[in-house]
PDB file of C-alpha atoms in Angstrom:
ATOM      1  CA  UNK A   1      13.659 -14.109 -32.256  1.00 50.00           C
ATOM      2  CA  UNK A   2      10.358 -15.487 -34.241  1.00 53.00           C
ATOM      3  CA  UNK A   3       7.953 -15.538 -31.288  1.00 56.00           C
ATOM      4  CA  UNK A   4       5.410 -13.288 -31.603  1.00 62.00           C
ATOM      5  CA  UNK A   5       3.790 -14.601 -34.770  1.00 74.00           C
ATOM      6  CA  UNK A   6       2.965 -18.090 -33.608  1.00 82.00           C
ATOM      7  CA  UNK A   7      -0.068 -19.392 -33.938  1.00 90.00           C
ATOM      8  CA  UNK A   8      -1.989 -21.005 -31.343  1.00 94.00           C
ATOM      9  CA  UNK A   9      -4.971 -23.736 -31.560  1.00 95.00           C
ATOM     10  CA  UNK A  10      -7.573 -23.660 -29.618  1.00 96.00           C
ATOM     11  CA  UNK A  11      -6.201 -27.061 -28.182  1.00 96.00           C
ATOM     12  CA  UNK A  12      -3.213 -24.911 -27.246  1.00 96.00           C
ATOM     13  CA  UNK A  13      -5.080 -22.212 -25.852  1.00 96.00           C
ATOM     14  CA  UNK A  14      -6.754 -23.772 -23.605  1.00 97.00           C
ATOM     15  CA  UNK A  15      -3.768 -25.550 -22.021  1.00 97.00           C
ATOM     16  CA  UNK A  16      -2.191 -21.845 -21.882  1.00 97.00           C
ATOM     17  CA  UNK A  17      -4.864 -20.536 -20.589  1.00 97.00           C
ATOM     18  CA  UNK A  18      -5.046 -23.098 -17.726  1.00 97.00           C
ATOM     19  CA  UNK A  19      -1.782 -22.814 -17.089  1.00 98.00           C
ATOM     20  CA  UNK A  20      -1.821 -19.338 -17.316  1.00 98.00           C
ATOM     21  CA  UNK A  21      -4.622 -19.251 -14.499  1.00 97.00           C
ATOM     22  CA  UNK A  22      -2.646 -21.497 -12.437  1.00 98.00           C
ATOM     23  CA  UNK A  23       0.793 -19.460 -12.361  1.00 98.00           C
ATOM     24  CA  UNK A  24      -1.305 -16.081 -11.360  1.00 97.00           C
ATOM     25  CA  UNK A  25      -3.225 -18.022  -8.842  1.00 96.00           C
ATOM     26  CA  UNK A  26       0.179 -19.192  -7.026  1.00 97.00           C
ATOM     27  CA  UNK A  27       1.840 -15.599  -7.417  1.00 97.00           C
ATOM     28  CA  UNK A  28      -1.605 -14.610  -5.903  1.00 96.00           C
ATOM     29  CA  UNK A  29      -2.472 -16.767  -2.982  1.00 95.00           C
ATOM     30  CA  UNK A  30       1.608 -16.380  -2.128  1.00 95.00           C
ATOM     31  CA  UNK A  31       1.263 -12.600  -2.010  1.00 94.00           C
ATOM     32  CA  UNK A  32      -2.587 -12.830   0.091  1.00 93.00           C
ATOM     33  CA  UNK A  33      -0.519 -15.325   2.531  1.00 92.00           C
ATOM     34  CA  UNK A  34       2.509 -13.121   3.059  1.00 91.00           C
ATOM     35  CA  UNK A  35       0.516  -9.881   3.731  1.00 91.00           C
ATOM     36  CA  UNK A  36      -1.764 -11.560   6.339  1.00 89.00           C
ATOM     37  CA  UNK A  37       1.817 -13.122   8.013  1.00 88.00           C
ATOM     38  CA  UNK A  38       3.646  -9.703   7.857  1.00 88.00           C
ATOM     39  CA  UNK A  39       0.380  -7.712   8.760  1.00 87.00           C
ATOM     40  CA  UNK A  40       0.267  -9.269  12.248  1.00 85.00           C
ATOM     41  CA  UNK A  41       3.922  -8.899  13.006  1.00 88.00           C
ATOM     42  CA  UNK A  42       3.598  -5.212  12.307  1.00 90.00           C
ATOM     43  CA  UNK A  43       4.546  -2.797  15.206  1.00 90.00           C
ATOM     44  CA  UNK A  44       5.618   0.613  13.611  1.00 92.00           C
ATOM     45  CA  UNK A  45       4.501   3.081  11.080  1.00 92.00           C
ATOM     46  CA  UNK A  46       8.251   2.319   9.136  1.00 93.00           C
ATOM     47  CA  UNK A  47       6.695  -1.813   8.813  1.00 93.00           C
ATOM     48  CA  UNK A  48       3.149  -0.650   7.307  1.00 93.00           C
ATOM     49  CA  UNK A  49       5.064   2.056   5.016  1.00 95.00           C
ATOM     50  CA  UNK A  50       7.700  -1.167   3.973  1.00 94.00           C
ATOM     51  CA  UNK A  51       3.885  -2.791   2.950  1.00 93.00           C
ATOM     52  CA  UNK A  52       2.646  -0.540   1.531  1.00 94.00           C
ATOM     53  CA  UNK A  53       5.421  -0.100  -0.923  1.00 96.00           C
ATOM     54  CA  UNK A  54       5.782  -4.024  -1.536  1.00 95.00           C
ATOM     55  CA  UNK A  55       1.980  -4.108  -2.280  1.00 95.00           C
ATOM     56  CA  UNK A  56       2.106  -1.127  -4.733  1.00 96.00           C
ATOM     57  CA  UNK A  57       5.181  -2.853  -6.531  1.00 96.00           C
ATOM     58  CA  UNK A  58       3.443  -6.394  -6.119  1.00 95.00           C
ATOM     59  CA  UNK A  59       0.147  -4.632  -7.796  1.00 95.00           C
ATOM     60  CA  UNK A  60       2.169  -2.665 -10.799  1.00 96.00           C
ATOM     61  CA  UNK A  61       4.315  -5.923 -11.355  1.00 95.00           C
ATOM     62  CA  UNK A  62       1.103  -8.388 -11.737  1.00 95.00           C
ATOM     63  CA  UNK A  63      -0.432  -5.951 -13.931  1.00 92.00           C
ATOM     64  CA  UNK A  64       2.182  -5.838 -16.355  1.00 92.00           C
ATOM     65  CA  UNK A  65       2.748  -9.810 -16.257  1.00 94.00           C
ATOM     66  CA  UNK A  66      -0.548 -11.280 -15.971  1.00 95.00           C
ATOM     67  CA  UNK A  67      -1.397 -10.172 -19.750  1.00 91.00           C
ATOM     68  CA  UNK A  68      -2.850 -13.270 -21.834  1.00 94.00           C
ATOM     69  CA  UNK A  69      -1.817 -12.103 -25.318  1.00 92.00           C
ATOM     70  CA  UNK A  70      -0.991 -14.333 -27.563  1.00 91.00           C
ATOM     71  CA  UNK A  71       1.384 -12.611 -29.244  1.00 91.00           C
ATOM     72  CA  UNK A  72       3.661 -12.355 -26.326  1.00 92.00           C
ATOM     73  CA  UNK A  73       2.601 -15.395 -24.316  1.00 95.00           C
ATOM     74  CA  UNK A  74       6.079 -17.315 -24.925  1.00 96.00           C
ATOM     75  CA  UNK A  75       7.838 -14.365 -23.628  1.00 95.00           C
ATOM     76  CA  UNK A  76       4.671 -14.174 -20.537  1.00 96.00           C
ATOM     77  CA  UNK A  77       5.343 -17.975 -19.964  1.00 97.00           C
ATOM     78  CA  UNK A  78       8.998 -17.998 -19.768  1.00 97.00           C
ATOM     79  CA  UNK A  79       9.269 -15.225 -17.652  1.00 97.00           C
ATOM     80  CA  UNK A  80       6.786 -17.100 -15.219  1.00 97.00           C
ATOM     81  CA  UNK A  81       8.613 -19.941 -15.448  1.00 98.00           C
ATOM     82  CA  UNK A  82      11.902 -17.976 -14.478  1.00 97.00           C
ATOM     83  CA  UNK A  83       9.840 -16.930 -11.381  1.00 97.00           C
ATOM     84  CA  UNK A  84       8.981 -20.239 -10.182  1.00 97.00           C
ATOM     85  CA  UNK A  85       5.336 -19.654 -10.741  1.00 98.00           C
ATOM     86  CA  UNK A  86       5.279 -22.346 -13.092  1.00 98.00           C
ATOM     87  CA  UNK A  87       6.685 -25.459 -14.448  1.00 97.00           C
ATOM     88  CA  UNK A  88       7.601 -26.176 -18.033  1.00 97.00           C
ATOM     89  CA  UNK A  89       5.801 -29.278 -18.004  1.00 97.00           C
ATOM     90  CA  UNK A  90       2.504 -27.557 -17.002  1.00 97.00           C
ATOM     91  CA  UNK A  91       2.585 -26.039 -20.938  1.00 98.00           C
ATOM     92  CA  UNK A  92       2.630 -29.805 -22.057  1.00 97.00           C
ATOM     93  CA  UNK A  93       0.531 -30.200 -25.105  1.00 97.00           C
ATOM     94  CA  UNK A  94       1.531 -26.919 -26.790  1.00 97.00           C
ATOM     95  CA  UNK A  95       3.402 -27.060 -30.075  1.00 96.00           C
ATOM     96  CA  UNK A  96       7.552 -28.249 -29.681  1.00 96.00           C
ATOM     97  CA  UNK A  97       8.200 -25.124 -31.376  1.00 95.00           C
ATOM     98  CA  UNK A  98       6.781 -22.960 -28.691  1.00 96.00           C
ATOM     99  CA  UNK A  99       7.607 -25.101 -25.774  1.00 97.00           C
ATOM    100  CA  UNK A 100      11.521 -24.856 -27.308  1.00 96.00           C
ATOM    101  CA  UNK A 101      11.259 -21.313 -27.233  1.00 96.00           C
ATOM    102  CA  UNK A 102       9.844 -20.790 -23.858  1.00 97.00           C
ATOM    103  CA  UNK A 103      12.248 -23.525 -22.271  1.00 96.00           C
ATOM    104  CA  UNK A 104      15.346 -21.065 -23.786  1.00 96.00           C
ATOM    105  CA  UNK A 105      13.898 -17.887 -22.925  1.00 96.00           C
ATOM    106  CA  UNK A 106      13.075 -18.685 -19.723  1.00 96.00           C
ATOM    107  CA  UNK A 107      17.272 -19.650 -18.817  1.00 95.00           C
ATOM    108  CA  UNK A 108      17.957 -16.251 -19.995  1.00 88.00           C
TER     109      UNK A 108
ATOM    110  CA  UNK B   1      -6.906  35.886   9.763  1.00 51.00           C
ATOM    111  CA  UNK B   2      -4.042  36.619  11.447  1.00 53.00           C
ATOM    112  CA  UNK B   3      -2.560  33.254  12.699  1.00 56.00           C
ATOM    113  CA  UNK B   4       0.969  32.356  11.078  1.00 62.00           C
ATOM    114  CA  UNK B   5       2.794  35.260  12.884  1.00 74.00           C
ATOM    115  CA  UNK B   6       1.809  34.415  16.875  1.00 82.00           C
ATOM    116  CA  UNK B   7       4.647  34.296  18.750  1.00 90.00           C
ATOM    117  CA  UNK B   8       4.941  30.906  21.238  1.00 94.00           C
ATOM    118  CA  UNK B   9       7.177  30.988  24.496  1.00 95.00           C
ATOM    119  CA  UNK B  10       9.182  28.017  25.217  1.00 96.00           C
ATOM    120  CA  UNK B  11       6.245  26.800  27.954  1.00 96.00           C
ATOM    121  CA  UNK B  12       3.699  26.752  25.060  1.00 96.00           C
ATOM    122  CA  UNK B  13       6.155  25.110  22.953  1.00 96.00           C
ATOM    123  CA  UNK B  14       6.228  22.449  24.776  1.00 97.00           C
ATOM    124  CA  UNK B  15       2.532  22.233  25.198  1.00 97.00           C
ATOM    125  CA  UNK B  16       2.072  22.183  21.643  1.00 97.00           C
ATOM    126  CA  UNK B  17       4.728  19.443  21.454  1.00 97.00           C
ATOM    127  CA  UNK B  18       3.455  17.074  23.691  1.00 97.00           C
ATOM    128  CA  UNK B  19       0.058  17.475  22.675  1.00 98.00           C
ATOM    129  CA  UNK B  20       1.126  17.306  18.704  1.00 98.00           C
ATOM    130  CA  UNK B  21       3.367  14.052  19.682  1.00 97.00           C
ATOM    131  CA  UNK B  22       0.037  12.730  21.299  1.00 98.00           C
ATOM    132  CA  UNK B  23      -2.207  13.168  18.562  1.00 98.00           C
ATOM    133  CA  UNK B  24       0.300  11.597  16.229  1.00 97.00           C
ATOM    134  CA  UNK B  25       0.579   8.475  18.436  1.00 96.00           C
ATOM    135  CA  UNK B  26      -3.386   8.566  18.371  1.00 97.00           C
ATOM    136  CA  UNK B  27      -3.731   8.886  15.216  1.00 97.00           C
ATOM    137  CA  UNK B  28      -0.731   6.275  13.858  1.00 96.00           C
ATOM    138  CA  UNK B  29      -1.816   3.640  16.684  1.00 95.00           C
ATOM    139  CA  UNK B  30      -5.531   3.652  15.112  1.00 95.00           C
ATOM    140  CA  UNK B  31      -4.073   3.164  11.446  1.00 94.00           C
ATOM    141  CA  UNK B  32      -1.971   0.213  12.805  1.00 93.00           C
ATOM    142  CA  UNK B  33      -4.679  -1.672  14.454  1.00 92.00           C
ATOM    143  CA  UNK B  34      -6.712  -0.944  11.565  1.00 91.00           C
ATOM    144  CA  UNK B  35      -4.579  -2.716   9.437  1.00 91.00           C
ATOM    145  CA  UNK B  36      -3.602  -5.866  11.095  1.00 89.00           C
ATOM    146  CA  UNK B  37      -7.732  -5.949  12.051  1.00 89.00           C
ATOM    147  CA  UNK B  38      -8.197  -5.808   7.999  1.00 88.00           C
ATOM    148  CA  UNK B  39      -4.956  -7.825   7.102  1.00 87.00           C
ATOM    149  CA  UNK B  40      -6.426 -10.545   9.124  1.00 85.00           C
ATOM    150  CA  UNK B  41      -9.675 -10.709   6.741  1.00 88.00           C
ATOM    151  CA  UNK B  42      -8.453 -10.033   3.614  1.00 90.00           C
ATOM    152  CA  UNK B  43      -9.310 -12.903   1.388  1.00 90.00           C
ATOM    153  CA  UNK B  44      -9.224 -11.369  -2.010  1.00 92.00           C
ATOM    154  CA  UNK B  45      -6.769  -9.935  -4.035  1.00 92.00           C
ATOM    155  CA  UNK B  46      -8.942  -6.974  -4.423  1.00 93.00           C
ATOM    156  CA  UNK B  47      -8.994  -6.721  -0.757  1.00 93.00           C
ATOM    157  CA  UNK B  48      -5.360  -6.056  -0.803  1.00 93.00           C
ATOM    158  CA  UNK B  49      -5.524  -2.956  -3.011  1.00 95.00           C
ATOM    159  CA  UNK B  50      -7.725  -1.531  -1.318  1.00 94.00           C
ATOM    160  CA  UNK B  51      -5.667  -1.807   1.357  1.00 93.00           C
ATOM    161  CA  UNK B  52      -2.703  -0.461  -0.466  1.00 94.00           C
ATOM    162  CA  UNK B  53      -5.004   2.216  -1.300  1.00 96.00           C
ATOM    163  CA  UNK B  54      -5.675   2.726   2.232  1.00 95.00           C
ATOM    164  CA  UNK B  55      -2.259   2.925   3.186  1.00 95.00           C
ATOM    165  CA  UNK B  56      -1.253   5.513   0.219  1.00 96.00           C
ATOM    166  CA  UNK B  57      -3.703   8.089   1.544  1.00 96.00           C
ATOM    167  CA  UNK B  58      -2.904   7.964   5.046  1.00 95.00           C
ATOM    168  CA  UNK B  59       0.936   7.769   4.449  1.00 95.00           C
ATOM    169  CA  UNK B  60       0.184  10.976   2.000  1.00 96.00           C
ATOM    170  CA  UNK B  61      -2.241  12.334   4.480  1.00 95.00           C
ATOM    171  CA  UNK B  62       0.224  11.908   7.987  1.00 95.00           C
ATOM    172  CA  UNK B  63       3.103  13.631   5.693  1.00 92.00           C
ATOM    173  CA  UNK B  64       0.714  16.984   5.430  1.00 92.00           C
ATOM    174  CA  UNK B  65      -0.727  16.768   8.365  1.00 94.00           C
ATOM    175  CA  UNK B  66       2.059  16.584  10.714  1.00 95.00           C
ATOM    176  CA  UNK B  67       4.259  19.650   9.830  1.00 91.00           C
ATOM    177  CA  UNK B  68       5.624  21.239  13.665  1.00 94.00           C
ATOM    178  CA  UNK B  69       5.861  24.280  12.256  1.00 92.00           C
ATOM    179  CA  UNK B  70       4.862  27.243  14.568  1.00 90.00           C
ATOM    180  CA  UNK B  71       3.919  29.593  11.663  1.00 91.00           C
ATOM    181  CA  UNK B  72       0.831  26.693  10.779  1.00 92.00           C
ATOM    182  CA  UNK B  73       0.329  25.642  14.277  1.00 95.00           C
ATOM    183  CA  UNK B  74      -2.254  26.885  15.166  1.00 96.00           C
ATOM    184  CA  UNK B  75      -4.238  25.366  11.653  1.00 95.00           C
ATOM    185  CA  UNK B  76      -2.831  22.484  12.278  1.00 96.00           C
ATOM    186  CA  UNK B  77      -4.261  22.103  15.710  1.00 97.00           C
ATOM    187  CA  UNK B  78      -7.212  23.064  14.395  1.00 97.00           C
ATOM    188  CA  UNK B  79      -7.352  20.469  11.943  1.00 96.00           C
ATOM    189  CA  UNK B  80      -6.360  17.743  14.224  1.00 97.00           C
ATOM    190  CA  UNK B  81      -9.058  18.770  16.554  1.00 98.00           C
ATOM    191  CA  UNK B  82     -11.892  18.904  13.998  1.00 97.00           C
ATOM    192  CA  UNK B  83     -10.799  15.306  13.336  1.00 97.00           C
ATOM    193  CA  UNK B  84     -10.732  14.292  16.680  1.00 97.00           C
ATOM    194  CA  UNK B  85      -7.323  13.357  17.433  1.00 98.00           C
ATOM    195  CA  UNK B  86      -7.026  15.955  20.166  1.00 98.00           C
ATOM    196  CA  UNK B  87      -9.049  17.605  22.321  1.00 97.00           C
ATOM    197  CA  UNK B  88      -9.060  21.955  22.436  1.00 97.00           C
ATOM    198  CA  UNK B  89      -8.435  20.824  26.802  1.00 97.00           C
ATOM    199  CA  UNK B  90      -5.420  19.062  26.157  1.00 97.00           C
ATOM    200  CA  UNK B  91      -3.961  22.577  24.645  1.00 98.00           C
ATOM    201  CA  UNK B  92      -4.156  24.003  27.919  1.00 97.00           C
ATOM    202  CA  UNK B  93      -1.919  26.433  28.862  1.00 97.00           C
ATOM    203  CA  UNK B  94      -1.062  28.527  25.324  1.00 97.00           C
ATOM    204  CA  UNK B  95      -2.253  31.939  25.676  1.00 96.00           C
ATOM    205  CA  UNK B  96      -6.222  32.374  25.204  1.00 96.00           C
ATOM    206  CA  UNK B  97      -5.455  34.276  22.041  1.00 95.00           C
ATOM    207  CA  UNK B  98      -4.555  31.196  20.349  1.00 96.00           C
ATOM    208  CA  UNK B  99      -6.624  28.775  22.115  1.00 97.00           C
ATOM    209  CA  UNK B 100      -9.276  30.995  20.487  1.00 96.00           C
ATOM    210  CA  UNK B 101      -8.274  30.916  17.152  1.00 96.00           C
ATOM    211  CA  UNK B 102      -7.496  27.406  17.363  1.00 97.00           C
ATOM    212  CA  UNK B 103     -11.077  26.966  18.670  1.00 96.00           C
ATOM    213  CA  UNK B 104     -12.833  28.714  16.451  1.00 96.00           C
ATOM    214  CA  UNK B 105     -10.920  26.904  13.203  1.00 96.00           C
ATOM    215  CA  UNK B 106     -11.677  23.804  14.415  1.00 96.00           C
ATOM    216  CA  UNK B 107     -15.790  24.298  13.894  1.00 95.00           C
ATOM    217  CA  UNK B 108     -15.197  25.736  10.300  1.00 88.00           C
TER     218      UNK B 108
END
């Protein structure tokens, strides 16, 4: 598929970019929030070992997501949108063509 | 030196067990309040990875550290004293011998 050579107006970046902000924010605050729940709930060395490992596959996973490139943000936006980080309608104002393309990628 | 090859009866055996199960409860209860204490302040995302970084050393750190192995005992007594997760009086009860050795590799 024709995605990586779109071009994007600075009207359109913007909106990505806000959007783009919002979706790691979410993923973000969700992650801060369910460390601080499990941390207190933690008894044994086996529960700070099980956090340890979700927080080093948290930290490699938002590194390789969280990558505002615009020649893979269709691909970046549909995947978040798979995730629940963000809703299709947050990208309104970018061009039908993208917003098509994200919409299908993200159902597959 | 001459350390790996000490014999140990089944009396100092169980000295060294109780007091290496001791230090290990020491050491693993400190780590676990330490994290819930930090978990409970953590506000930032950077925060958290330094947290996971935390957690990564000890985890690698407790996995050398605690080897029950009577050839390295007597090092790793040594080491746990230098650190301060034992004391050289709760050892009492191996043979001088290695009460010395142990002694004097804890102040190098």
């Amino acid at each position: 598929m024709q995605a990586t050579n779109l071009s994007w107006s600075q009207t359109e970046h913007n909106i990505a970019k806000s959007a783009f902000d919002k979706a790691y924010k979410r993923e973000t605050d969700f992650i801060l929030q369910a460390v601080r729940q499990e941390a207190s709930k933690i008894t044994e060395l086996q529960d700070l070992w099980q956090m340890n490992d979700y927080l080093s596959a948290r930290r490699h996973d938002l590194e390789g997501k969280y990558d505002f490139d615009e020649s893979s943000l269709v691909f970046t936006f549909a995947n978040l949108i798979k995730e629940e980080w963000l809703k299709i309608e947050e990208l309104e104002g970018l061009a039908a063509e993208k917003l098509a393309k994200i919409s299908m990628l993200s159902k597959m």
